[in-house]
Short mmCIF file of C-alpha atoms in Angstrom, two decimals:
data_model
loop_
_atom_site.label_atom_id
_atom_site.label_comp_id
_atom_site.label_asym_id
_atom_site.label_seq_id
_atom_site.Cartn_x
_atom_site.Cartn_y
_atom_site.Cartn_z
CA MET A 1 42.66 123.79 -87.60
CA SER A 2 42.26 126.15 -90.59
CA ARG A 3 39.03 127.10 -92.14
CA SER A 4 38.11 128.68 -95.37
CA ILE A 5 35.83 131.60 -95.04
CA PRO A 6 33.25 132.08 -97.99
CA LEU A 7 33.22 135.64 -99.23
CA PRO A 8 30.02 137.35 -98.97
CA SER A 9 28.03 138.10 -102.06
CA ARG A 10 27.98 141.69 -103.44
CA ALA A 11 24.41 142.13 -102.32
CA ASP A 12 25.38 140.78 -98.82
CA ALA A 13 28.37 143.12 -98.71
CA ILE A 14 26.23 146.11 -99.63
CA ARG A 15 23.78 145.34 -97.05
CA LEU A 16 26.52 144.61 -94.42
CA SER A 17 28.03 147.95 -95.10
CA GLY A 18 24.74 149.69 -94.84
CA VAL A 19 23.65 147.88 -91.70
CA LEU A 20 26.97 148.22 -90.10
CA ALA A 21 27.04 151.99 -90.82
CA ALA A 22 23.51 152.19 -89.38
CA ALA A 23 24.30 150.07 -86.34
CA LEU A 24 27.47 152.20 -85.71
CA LEU A 25 25.39 155.29 -85.87
CA VAL A 26 23.96 153.86 -82.75
CA ALA A 27 27.29 153.79 -81.24
CA GLY A 28 28.28 156.88 -82.88
CA CYS A 29 31.82 155.48 -83.66
CA SER A 30 33.77 153.70 -86.45
CA LEU A 31 33.29 150.62 -88.23
CA LEU A 32 35.52 148.74 -85.98
CA PRO A 33 35.14 147.99 -82.30
CA PRO A 34 36.56 150.60 -80.06
CA ALA A 35 40.00 150.17 -78.83
CA LEU A 36 39.91 148.55 -75.31
CA PRO A 37 42.67 148.61 -72.81
CA GLU A 38 44.36 145.38 -71.72
CA ARG A 39 43.38 144.57 -68.21
CA GLU A 40 46.42 144.30 -65.81
CA PRO A 41 47.01 140.70 -65.18
CA ALA A 42 46.23 139.39 -61.58
CA GLU A 43 47.27 136.16 -60.14
CA LYS A 44 44.59 136.24 -57.54
CA THR A 45 41.42 138.06 -56.54
CA VAL A 46 40.32 139.27 -53.14
CA TRP A 47 36.98 140.60 -52.01
CA LEU A 48 37.38 142.71 -48.85
CA ASP A 49 35.38 142.14 -45.68
CA GLN A 50 32.45 144.55 -45.77
CA ASN A 51 30.06 142.69 -43.54
CA TRP A 52 28.47 140.58 -46.46
CA SER A 53 28.60 136.81 -46.65
CA ASN A 54 29.41 135.38 -49.91
CA ASP A 55 25.91 134.21 -50.56
CA ALA A 56 24.60 137.68 -49.88
CA ARG A 57 27.29 139.03 -52.27
CA PHE A 58 26.44 136.50 -55.02
CA TRP A 59 22.71 137.27 -54.68
CA PHE A 60 23.27 141.14 -54.76
CA HIS A 61 25.48 140.85 -57.97
CA HIS A 62 22.92 138.89 -59.98
CA ALA A 63 19.39 139.33 -58.52
CA THR A 64 17.17 140.88 -61.12
CA GLN A 65 15.31 144.26 -60.47
CA GLY A 66 12.79 143.27 -63.28
CA THR A 67 14.83 145.05 -65.97
CA SER A 68 15.68 144.41 -69.69
CA THR A 69 18.64 146.77 -70.06
CA ILE A 70 20.29 144.69 -72.75
CA PRO A 71 18.07 144.95 -75.75
CA VAL A 72 18.19 141.42 -76.65
CA PRO A 73 16.96 138.30 -74.96
CA TYR A 74 19.05 136.42 -72.56
CA ALA A 75 19.64 133.54 -74.93
CA TRP A 76 20.92 135.93 -77.56
CA LEU A 77 23.35 137.68 -75.43
CA VAL A 78 25.19 134.49 -74.29
CA ALA A 79 25.19 133.18 -77.92
CA LEU A 80 26.78 136.30 -79.54
CA GLU A 81 30.38 136.36 -80.68
CA GLN A 82 32.83 139.13 -80.49
CA PRO A 83 32.83 141.39 -83.45
CA THR A 84 36.19 140.50 -84.83
CA ILE A 85 37.20 138.67 -87.95
CA ARG A 86 39.48 135.62 -87.53
CA LEU A 87 40.96 133.87 -90.36
CA PHE A 88 41.42 130.73 -88.32
CA GLY A 89 38.85 129.48 -85.83
CA ASP A 90 35.65 131.06 -84.56
CA PRO A 91 35.64 134.22 -82.61
CA PRO A 92 35.20 133.94 -78.90
CA LEU A 93 31.88 134.64 -77.24
CA LEU A 94 31.00 138.28 -76.64
CA MET A 95 30.56 137.45 -72.98
CA ASP A 96 33.76 135.76 -72.38
CA PRO A 97 35.16 137.13 -68.93
CA ASP A 98 38.49 138.02 -70.45
CA TYR A 99 36.71 140.23 -73.01
CA THR A 100 34.11 141.82 -70.73
CA ALA A 101 36.90 142.62 -68.28
CA ARG A 102 38.30 144.93 -70.87
CA PHE A 103 35.03 147.20 -70.59
CA GLY A 104 35.73 147.26 -66.87
CA PHE A 105 33.29 144.52 -65.92
CA ILE A 106 34.12 142.20 -62.92
CA SER A 107 34.13 138.56 -63.66
CA SER A 108 31.80 136.59 -61.57
CA PRO A 109 31.52 133.00 -60.57
CA ARG A 110 28.66 130.63 -61.90
CA THR A 111 28.04 129.46 -58.31
CA VAL A 112 28.49 131.04 -54.99
CA ASP A 113 30.97 128.26 -53.98
CA ALA A 114 33.14 128.26 -57.10
CA GLY A 115 36.76 128.26 -56.65
CA GLY A 116 39.86 129.50 -58.36
CA THR A 117 40.32 133.05 -59.53
CA GLN A 118 36.55 133.42 -60.35
CA GLY A 119 35.62 132.35 -56.80
CA TYR A 120 35.16 134.49 -53.79
CA GLY A 121 37.46 132.69 -51.44
CA ALA A 122 37.18 132.70 -47.79
CA THR A 123 35.67 135.95 -46.60
CA THR A 124 34.55 136.59 -43.16
CA GLY A 125 31.20 138.34 -44.02
CA ARG A 126 28.50 138.02 -41.51
CA PHE A 127 25.40 139.91 -42.75
CA THR A 128 23.29 138.01 -45.08
CA VAL A 129 19.81 138.13 -46.44
CA PRO A 130 17.40 135.29 -47.07
CA TYR A 131 16.42 134.72 -50.64
CA ASP A 132 14.11 132.45 -52.47
CA PRO A 133 16.13 130.23 -54.96
CA ALA A 134 12.95 129.98 -56.98
CA ARG A 135 13.14 133.69 -57.72
CA PHE A 136 16.92 133.75 -58.22
CA PRO A 137 18.33 131.64 -61.20
CA GLY A 138 21.77 132.50 -60.10
CA ASN A 139 24.58 133.11 -62.78
CA PRO A 140 24.48 129.89 -64.88
CA ASP A 141 26.52 131.53 -67.67
CA GLY A 142 29.10 133.23 -65.65
CA LEU A 143 28.09 136.82 -66.59
CA PRO A 144 29.90 139.73 -64.97
CA VAL A 145 28.91 141.36 -61.78
CA GLY A 146 25.75 143.28 -62.20
CA PHE A 147 24.33 141.26 -64.98
CA ALA A 148 20.95 139.65 -63.89
CA ARG A 149 18.79 137.12 -65.75
CA THR A 150 15.27 138.26 -65.57
CA PRO A 151 12.81 135.52 -66.08
CA GLY A 152 10.39 135.98 -68.94
CA TYR A 153 7.35 137.99 -68.25
CA ASP A 154 4.44 139.71 -69.87
CA ASP A 155 5.19 143.27 -71.12
CA PRO A 156 2.97 145.39 -68.95
CA THR A 157 2.45 147.73 -71.93
CA THR A 158 1.60 145.33 -74.72
CA GLY A 159 0.85 142.20 -72.88
CA VAL A 160 3.24 140.15 -75.18
CA ARG A 161 5.30 137.42 -73.41
CA LEU A 162 8.87 138.18 -73.37
CA PRO A 163 11.62 135.65 -73.15
CA ASP A 164 14.24 135.70 -70.39
CA GLN A 165 15.82 139.11 -70.51
CA VAL A 166 19.17 140.44 -69.23
CA GLY A 167 19.15 143.50 -66.92
CA LEU A 168 21.84 145.42 -65.15
CA ASN A 169 21.30 145.75 -61.32
CA CYS A 170 22.80 148.05 -58.66
CA ALA A 171 25.96 145.99 -58.65
CA ALA A 172 26.78 146.76 -62.34
CA CYS A 173 27.68 150.38 -61.34
CA HIS A 174 28.41 150.03 -57.75
CA THR A 175 31.15 147.47 -57.55
CA GLY A 176 34.74 148.45 -57.81
CA GLN A 177 38.02 146.95 -58.35
CA PHE A 178 41.69 147.75 -58.67
CA THR A 179 44.86 145.61 -59.22
CA TYR A 180 47.86 145.93 -57.05
CA ARG A 181 50.94 143.85 -57.37
CA GLY A 182 49.16 140.93 -59.09
CA THR A 183 46.17 140.98 -56.76
CA ASN A 184 42.73 142.10 -58.04
CA VAL A 185 41.06 143.73 -55.24
CA ARG A 186 37.17 143.92 -55.46
CA VAL A 187 35.03 146.28 -53.35
CA ASP A 188 31.31 146.04 -53.05
CA GLY A 189 29.51 149.30 -53.23
CA ALA A 190 32.52 151.03 -54.75
CA PRO A 191 32.38 153.10 -57.99
CA ALA A 192 32.55 150.80 -61.00
CA THR A 193 35.28 151.34 -63.59
CA THR A 194 33.13 150.29 -66.66
CA ASP A 195 32.75 151.89 -70.06
CA LEU A 196 29.02 151.11 -70.75
CA GLY A 197 29.15 153.23 -74.09
CA SER A 198 31.85 150.89 -75.60
CA PHE A 199 30.02 147.85 -74.49
CA ARG A 200 26.79 149.23 -76.15
CA THR A 201 28.83 149.81 -79.35
CA VAL A 202 30.18 146.35 -79.44
CA LEU A 203 26.86 144.81 -78.68
CA GLY A 204 25.54 146.47 -81.74
CA LEU A 205 28.41 145.43 -83.76
CA SER A 206 28.23 141.90 -82.61
CA LEU A 207 24.50 141.79 -83.78
CA ALA A 208 25.41 143.12 -87.18
CA TYR A 209 28.33 140.77 -87.68
CA THR A 210 26.06 137.94 -86.63
CA ARG A 211 23.65 138.67 -89.34
CA TYR A 212 26.17 139.57 -92.12
CA VAL A 213 29.46 137.82 -91.75
CA PRO A 214 29.29 134.47 -93.23
CA GLY A 215 28.92 131.52 -90.99
CA ARG A 216 28.07 133.49 -87.84
CA PHE A 217 24.36 133.24 -87.98
CA GLY A 218 24.47 129.49 -88.19
CA ARG A 219 26.45 129.21 -85.07
CA PHE A 220 24.32 131.83 -83.43
CA ALA A 221 21.03 129.87 -84.36
CA ASP A 222 22.59 126.60 -83.18
CA ARG A 223 23.21 128.18 -79.73
CA VAL A 224 19.88 130.00 -79.37
CA LEU A 225 17.65 127.36 -80.81
CA GLY A 226 19.72 124.25 -80.38
CA PRO A 227 21.43 122.13 -82.88
CA ASP A 228 18.31 120.36 -84.10
CA HIS A 229 16.31 123.48 -84.83
CA SER A 230 14.18 123.57 -87.94
CA PRO A 231 14.77 125.84 -90.99
CA ALA A 232 11.56 127.64 -90.14
CA GLU A 233 12.78 128.30 -86.65
CA ALA A 234 15.96 129.73 -88.01
CA ALA A 235 14.14 131.85 -90.51
CA ALA A 236 12.03 133.27 -87.64
CA LEU A 237 15.08 134.09 -85.61
CA GLU A 238 16.68 135.74 -88.49
CA LYS A 239 13.66 137.94 -89.09
CA LYS A 240 13.81 139.06 -85.49
CA LEU A 241 17.47 139.91 -85.87
CA ASP A 242 16.60 141.85 -89.08
CA ASP A 243 13.93 143.71 -87.32
CA LEU A 244 16.21 144.67 -84.45
CA LEU A 245 19.01 145.89 -86.91
CA GLU A 246 16.49 147.98 -88.82
CA GLN A 247 14.87 149.28 -85.66
CA GLY A 248 18.00 150.45 -83.79
CA PRO A 249 19.27 152.97 -86.22
CA ARG A 250 15.91 154.33 -86.89
CA VAL A 251 15.37 155.00 -83.14
CA VAL A 252 18.80 156.77 -83.02
CA GLN A 253 17.93 158.90 -85.94
CA GLN A 254 14.69 159.85 -84.36
CA MET A 255 16.51 160.85 -81.15
CA SER A 256 19.55 162.51 -82.53
CA ALA A 257 18.21 166.03 -82.49
CA GLY A 258 17.01 165.86 -78.92
CA LEU A 259 20.42 164.37 -77.81
CA GLU A 260 22.74 166.80 -79.59
CA GLY A 261 25.27 168.14 -77.21
CA SER A 262 25.80 164.81 -75.36
CA VAL A 263 29.27 163.96 -74.39
CA GLU A 264 31.30 160.75 -74.39
CA GLU A 265 31.04 159.27 -70.89
CA GLY A 266 33.81 156.76 -71.23
CA PHE A 267 35.32 154.66 -68.35
CA THR A 268 34.08 155.18 -64.76
CA ARG A 269 31.32 157.76 -65.69
CA LEU A 270 27.79 157.91 -66.67
CA ASP A 271 25.04 160.57 -66.88
CA ALA A 272 22.70 158.26 -65.16
CA LEU A 273 20.13 160.83 -64.16
CA ASN A 274 19.67 162.25 -67.69
CA ARG A 275 19.56 158.63 -69.07
CA ILE A 276 17.04 157.64 -66.62
CA GLY A 277 15.00 160.77 -67.66
CA THR A 278 15.39 159.68 -71.47
CA GLN A 279 14.20 156.23 -70.69
CA VAL A 280 11.11 157.16 -68.64
CA PHE A 281 10.02 160.51 -70.15
CA TYR A 282 10.79 159.63 -73.82
CA ALA A 283 11.18 155.91 -74.54
CA ASP A 284 8.45 154.74 -72.29
CA LEU A 285 5.99 157.36 -73.68
CA ILE A 286 6.63 156.23 -77.23
CA GLY A 287 3.86 153.72 -77.20
CA VAL A 288 1.34 156.20 -75.76
CA ASP A 289 -1.39 157.16 -78.18
CA ASP A 290 -1.95 160.94 -78.49
CA PRO A 291 0.13 161.97 -75.47
CA GLY A 292 -0.75 165.57 -76.31
CA PHE A 293 2.75 166.43 -77.26
CA ASP A 294 5.85 164.93 -79.06
CA PRO A 295 7.91 162.98 -76.58
CA ILE A 296 11.00 164.07 -78.41
CA THR A 297 10.68 167.34 -76.51
CA ASN A 298 11.37 165.53 -73.27
CA LEU A 299 14.83 164.53 -74.50
CA HIS A 300 17.85 166.20 -72.94
CA PRO A 301 21.56 165.52 -73.98
CA ASN A 302 23.71 163.27 -71.82
CA ASN A 303 26.03 166.02 -70.84
CA ALA A 304 26.75 165.51 -67.16
CA PRO A 305 28.57 162.24 -66.60
CA VAL A 306 29.82 161.64 -63.10
CA ASN A 307 31.66 158.95 -61.29
CA TYR A 308 29.34 156.24 -59.79
CA PRO A 309 28.93 157.03 -55.99
CA ALA A 310 29.79 154.55 -53.25
CA THR A 311 26.57 153.09 -52.02
CA TRP A 312 27.64 152.09 -48.37
CA SER A 313 25.57 153.94 -45.68
CA THR A 314 23.58 155.89 -48.48
CA THR A 315 20.26 154.21 -47.19
CA TRP A 316 20.66 156.42 -44.10
CA PHE A 317 21.14 159.70 -46.08
CA ASP A 318 18.17 162.05 -45.98
CA TRP A 319 18.79 163.02 -49.64
CA VAL A 320 20.38 160.96 -52.40
CA GLN A 321 21.62 161.42 -56.03
CA TYR A 322 24.17 163.98 -56.83
CA ASP A 323 21.49 166.53 -57.15
CA ALA A 324 19.72 165.69 -54.01
CA SER A 325 16.62 165.05 -55.93
CA ILE A 326 15.26 162.02 -54.09
CA ARG A 327 14.59 161.17 -50.50
CA ARG A 328 12.98 157.76 -50.25
CA PRO A 329 15.34 154.81 -51.06
CA MET A 330 12.64 152.75 -52.65
CA VAL A 331 11.68 155.77 -54.96
CA ARG A 332 15.38 155.91 -55.87
CA ASN A 333 15.53 152.23 -56.38
CA ALA A 334 12.39 152.05 -58.47
CA GLY A 335 13.54 155.13 -60.61
CA GLU A 336 16.92 153.40 -61.12
CA ALA A 337 15.16 150.16 -62.19
CA LEU A 338 13.00 152.03 -64.69
CA GLY A 339 16.07 153.99 -66.00
CA VAL A 340 17.78 150.60 -66.80
CA SER A 341 14.76 149.55 -68.82
CA ALA A 342 12.42 147.87 -66.39
CA LYS A 343 9.17 148.08 -68.42
CA VAL A 344 6.16 150.34 -67.21
CA ASN A 345 2.80 150.88 -68.76
CA LEU A 346 2.12 154.44 -69.25
CA THR A 347 -0.61 154.08 -71.87
CA ARG A 348 -4.22 155.11 -71.22
CA PRO A 349 -6.14 152.75 -68.97
CA GLY A 350 -8.42 150.39 -70.79
CA VAL A 351 -7.23 146.81 -70.61
CA PRO A 352 -7.76 145.61 -67.06
CA SER A 353 -4.90 143.13 -67.31
CA ARG A 354 -2.58 146.04 -68.07
CA PRO A 355 -3.30 148.73 -65.52
CA LEU A 356 -1.74 152.31 -65.67
CA TYR A 357 1.77 152.19 -64.06
CA GLY A 358 1.82 148.30 -64.07
CA SER A 359 5.61 147.51 -64.35
CA SER A 360 8.09 144.73 -64.44
CA VAL A 361 10.08 146.21 -61.37
CA GLN A 362 10.68 143.58 -58.86
CA PHE A 363 9.90 145.43 -55.63
CA GLU A 364 10.71 142.65 -53.36
CA GLU A 365 14.16 142.36 -54.75
CA ILE A 366 14.88 146.08 -54.72
CA PHE A 367 13.69 146.16 -51.16
CA GLN A 368 16.01 143.36 -50.09
CA MET A 369 18.85 145.09 -51.86
CA GLU A 370 18.18 148.05 -49.80
CA GLU A 371 18.09 146.10 -46.68
CA LEU A 372 21.46 144.52 -47.57
CA ILE A 373 23.05 147.80 -47.74
CA ALA A 374 21.25 149.39 -44.86
CA GLY A 375 21.70 146.81 -42.21
CA PRO A 376 20.16 147.33 -38.74
CA ASN A 377 19.62 150.77 -37.25
CA PRO A 378 23.06 152.39 -37.01
CA LEU A 379 22.12 154.34 -33.89
CA ALA A 380 21.37 151.24 -31.90
CA GLU A 381 24.23 150.27 -29.67
CA PRO A 382 26.93 149.68 -30.54
CA LYS A 383 26.64 152.56 -32.97
CA GLY A 384 27.96 151.92 -36.51
CA PHE A 385 26.84 151.11 -39.89
CA LYS A 386 26.07 147.40 -39.84
CA GLY A 387 24.97 146.65 -43.50
CA LEU A 388 27.36 147.09 -46.35
CA ALA A 389 30.45 148.65 -44.69
CA SER A 390 32.96 150.95 -46.29
CA PRO A 391 36.12 148.69 -46.35
CA SER A 392 38.90 149.06 -43.96
CA TRP A 393 42.39 149.69 -45.24
CA PRO A 394 43.52 146.15 -46.32
CA GLN A 395 47.08 146.21 -44.68
CA GLU A 396 47.74 142.71 -45.76
CA LEU A 397 47.47 143.81 -49.26
CA LEU A 398 48.64 147.41 -49.38
CA GLY A 399 50.85 147.61 -46.32
CA THR A 400 50.59 149.46 -43.13
CA PRO A 401 50.26 153.20 -43.27
CA ASP A 402 52.57 155.39 -41.41
CA PRO A 403 50.77 156.30 -38.27
CA ALA A 404 52.23 159.86 -38.25
CA ARG A 405 50.78 160.39 -41.76
CA VAL A 406 47.53 159.14 -40.62
CA GLU A 407 47.27 161.50 -37.86
CA ARG A 408 48.38 164.32 -40.25
CA GLY A 409 45.70 163.33 -42.62
CA ARG A 410 42.98 163.17 -39.87
CA ALA A 411 43.88 166.64 -38.89
CA LEU A 412 43.54 167.95 -42.40
CA TYR A 413 40.24 166.23 -42.95
CA ARG A 414 38.83 167.73 -39.76
CA GLN A 415 40.00 171.16 -40.87
CA ASN A 416 39.15 171.15 -44.61
CA CYS A 417 36.67 168.43 -45.28
CA SER A 418 34.35 167.61 -42.27
CA GLY A 419 32.42 170.98 -42.57
CA CYS A 420 30.58 169.66 -45.58
CA HIS A 421 31.33 165.93 -45.31
CA ARG A 422 30.82 165.52 -41.59
CA PRO A 423 33.35 163.76 -39.35
CA ALA A 424 34.51 160.32 -40.41
CA PRO A 425 32.20 157.58 -38.87
CA ASN A 426 35.30 156.07 -37.30
CA ASP A 427 36.74 159.33 -35.99
CA PRO A 428 37.98 158.88 -32.51
CA SER A 429 36.06 161.84 -31.25
CA GLY A 430 32.82 159.98 -31.98
CA ARG A 431 31.30 163.26 -33.31
CA PHE A 432 29.86 161.50 -36.36
CA TRP A 433 27.11 160.08 -33.97
CA ASP A 434 26.30 163.47 -32.48
CA PRO A 435 22.49 163.49 -32.35
CA SER A 436 22.41 166.91 -33.97
CA PHE A 437 23.39 165.28 -37.25
CA TRP A 438 20.42 162.96 -37.23
CA SER A 439 16.90 163.63 -37.93
CA THR A 440 13.97 163.05 -35.54
CA PRO A 441 13.10 159.40 -35.17
CA ASN A 442 9.74 158.28 -36.32
CA ALA A 443 9.66 160.51 -39.16
CA PRO A 444 7.14 159.19 -41.74
CA ASP A 445 9.45 157.45 -43.97
CA PHE A 446 10.99 154.16 -44.82
CA ARG A 447 13.51 154.83 -42.28
CA THR A 448 12.93 156.15 -38.67
CA THR A 449 16.22 157.84 -38.41
CA ARG A 450 18.08 159.45 -41.17
CA PHE A 451 21.48 161.07 -41.40
CA ARG A 452 21.22 164.63 -42.43
CA SER A 453 23.05 165.73 -45.45
CA PHE A 454 22.93 169.25 -44.22
CA ARG A 455 22.04 170.94 -41.01
CA TRP A 456 18.60 172.56 -41.54
CA PRO A 457 17.95 175.76 -39.82
CA MET B 1 22.05 171.38 -61.95
CA ILE B 2 22.05 173.37 -58.58
CA GLY B 3 21.69 177.13 -58.55
CA THR B 4 21.36 179.63 -55.92
CA ASP B 5 18.30 182.09 -55.62
CA PRO B 6 18.40 185.47 -54.05
CA ALA B 7 17.16 184.18 -50.89
CA GLN B 8 20.08 181.87 -50.60
CA ALA B 9 18.10 178.83 -50.94
CA THR B 10 19.54 175.93 -52.97
CA VAL B 11 17.08 175.46 -55.94
CA LEU B 12 16.94 172.23 -57.72
CA LYS B 13 16.74 173.03 -61.44
CA THR B 14 15.40 169.79 -62.61
CA ARG B 15 15.02 169.00 -66.21
CA THR B 16 11.64 170.04 -67.46
CA VAL B 17 9.49 167.36 -69.02
CA ARG B 18 5.91 167.16 -70.17
CA LEU B 19 3.67 164.23 -69.29
CA PRO B 20 0.38 162.94 -70.69
CA SER B 21 -2.54 164.19 -68.65
CA HIS B 22 -3.99 160.60 -68.06
CA LEU B 23 -0.95 159.98 -65.79
CA GLY B 24 -2.65 162.24 -63.25
CA ILE B 25 0.61 163.98 -62.23
CA PRO B 26 -0.09 167.57 -61.37
CA GLU B 27 1.90 170.47 -62.85
CA PRO B 28 4.82 171.42 -60.65
CA THR B 29 4.45 174.48 -58.32
CA ALA B 30 6.69 177.22 -57.87
CA THR B 31 8.06 175.78 -54.77
CA ASP B 32 8.77 172.45 -55.97
CA GLY B 33 12.49 171.67 -55.90
CA VAL B 34 13.34 174.34 -53.50
CA LEU B 35 15.44 173.06 -50.57
CA ALA B 36 16.37 174.68 -47.35
CA PRO B 37 19.67 176.53 -47.18
CA ALA B 38 22.61 174.34 -47.43
CA ARG B 39 25.59 175.54 -45.51
CA PRO B 40 28.73 173.90 -44.36
CA VAL B 41 28.61 173.14 -40.67
CA PRO B 42 31.57 174.47 -38.71
CA LEU B 43 32.75 171.82 -36.33
#
């Protein structure tokens, strides 16, 4: 069905160009959405056996850490359209799985027992974790792996009630995939292949298009408010959208000097540690009255993007992060949650209901996530990592490796790699489990036994 | 960013930030961020 598209007025066109330019300043790119690669077609999807049951996997992919990573309410995100212009028909939704897959996101089912290519299929996972359905809304809109719906909460800094939010959780950056001969193979805990920067750009564009491309705001309002909404409700929504579109470029302008020297992160990489620092030591301090200095001085360019590390067995490391800056898993998890925009109150104490350091971090959830990755004590017999496991080579998908080459590779690893990376956990020598590689039990920590990253003198 | 000091200790050169005094976080000391020597372990 064809549809005529009314031309914008001159005033609207001027405003559109200005806002688009400003919104794109946020993204630092052109007026058009970035070019995205087409995804390699796959006839089926397979999740490897890594000890997790499907319900544990579904929960881990979509449980909230109390974060508001996406700077619009949940209802907005699922109502936005792709920032493309079509002469015929309406643009597809922004969160269409075929579109989000082009940013590297992994499509995810709406329910744990969904079938078809979006479903998990029969996996033999064993290890699970109990969760409270009342705290876990699931994935009713079929968002990608790692997107979590955060139920509405009172902002710990302002006390203002927020509508349902959208946060990224661990799985967004620590779930990997590859496609081989028509099969999309998905690996929990593996490095993600996403381009978060491009998604951020497109989200900004989508908001601007919603406001200024004729016809879009009406459809957006219908989805957010329902078809029977009043003109006043639509006007209020439009005002909120205007405020956001005005605020975003202003914030970027304020931060531009401090972020000079940042590099494009692209697919598979992120300067996560510097981004966490920017969120906590700059953005979270903006609302503090008279901090005694200008928080802009705390900014640091995002100039150290790295691949997302695998997460299996990391609970048992004595140090984590690429710079070995954190020991305790819960400190790491809370810091990660703050970095992806869990809200924390750093303002001066004064209002009893808003205590200093009050936050939206969901500690029960991030603890359960850690438990799911960790599993029981690996030194308990039979020795081995019993939580999230690194996947075994899937012979049924990739074929059987040549045994002679395997042995050659094992010898090369022992000679050239194991000095720093330690023996492979499944090395036939069993040396990985040598007590000298493990810390003294009953250390005053979350874990009683930790695998040493280095041998201390 | 990791560097090595003359004593061959691995020093964690963290990003320097300022924090409001009401947060109650003490100024870092000279030894903060200094890790023990890290060497590959011959097997």
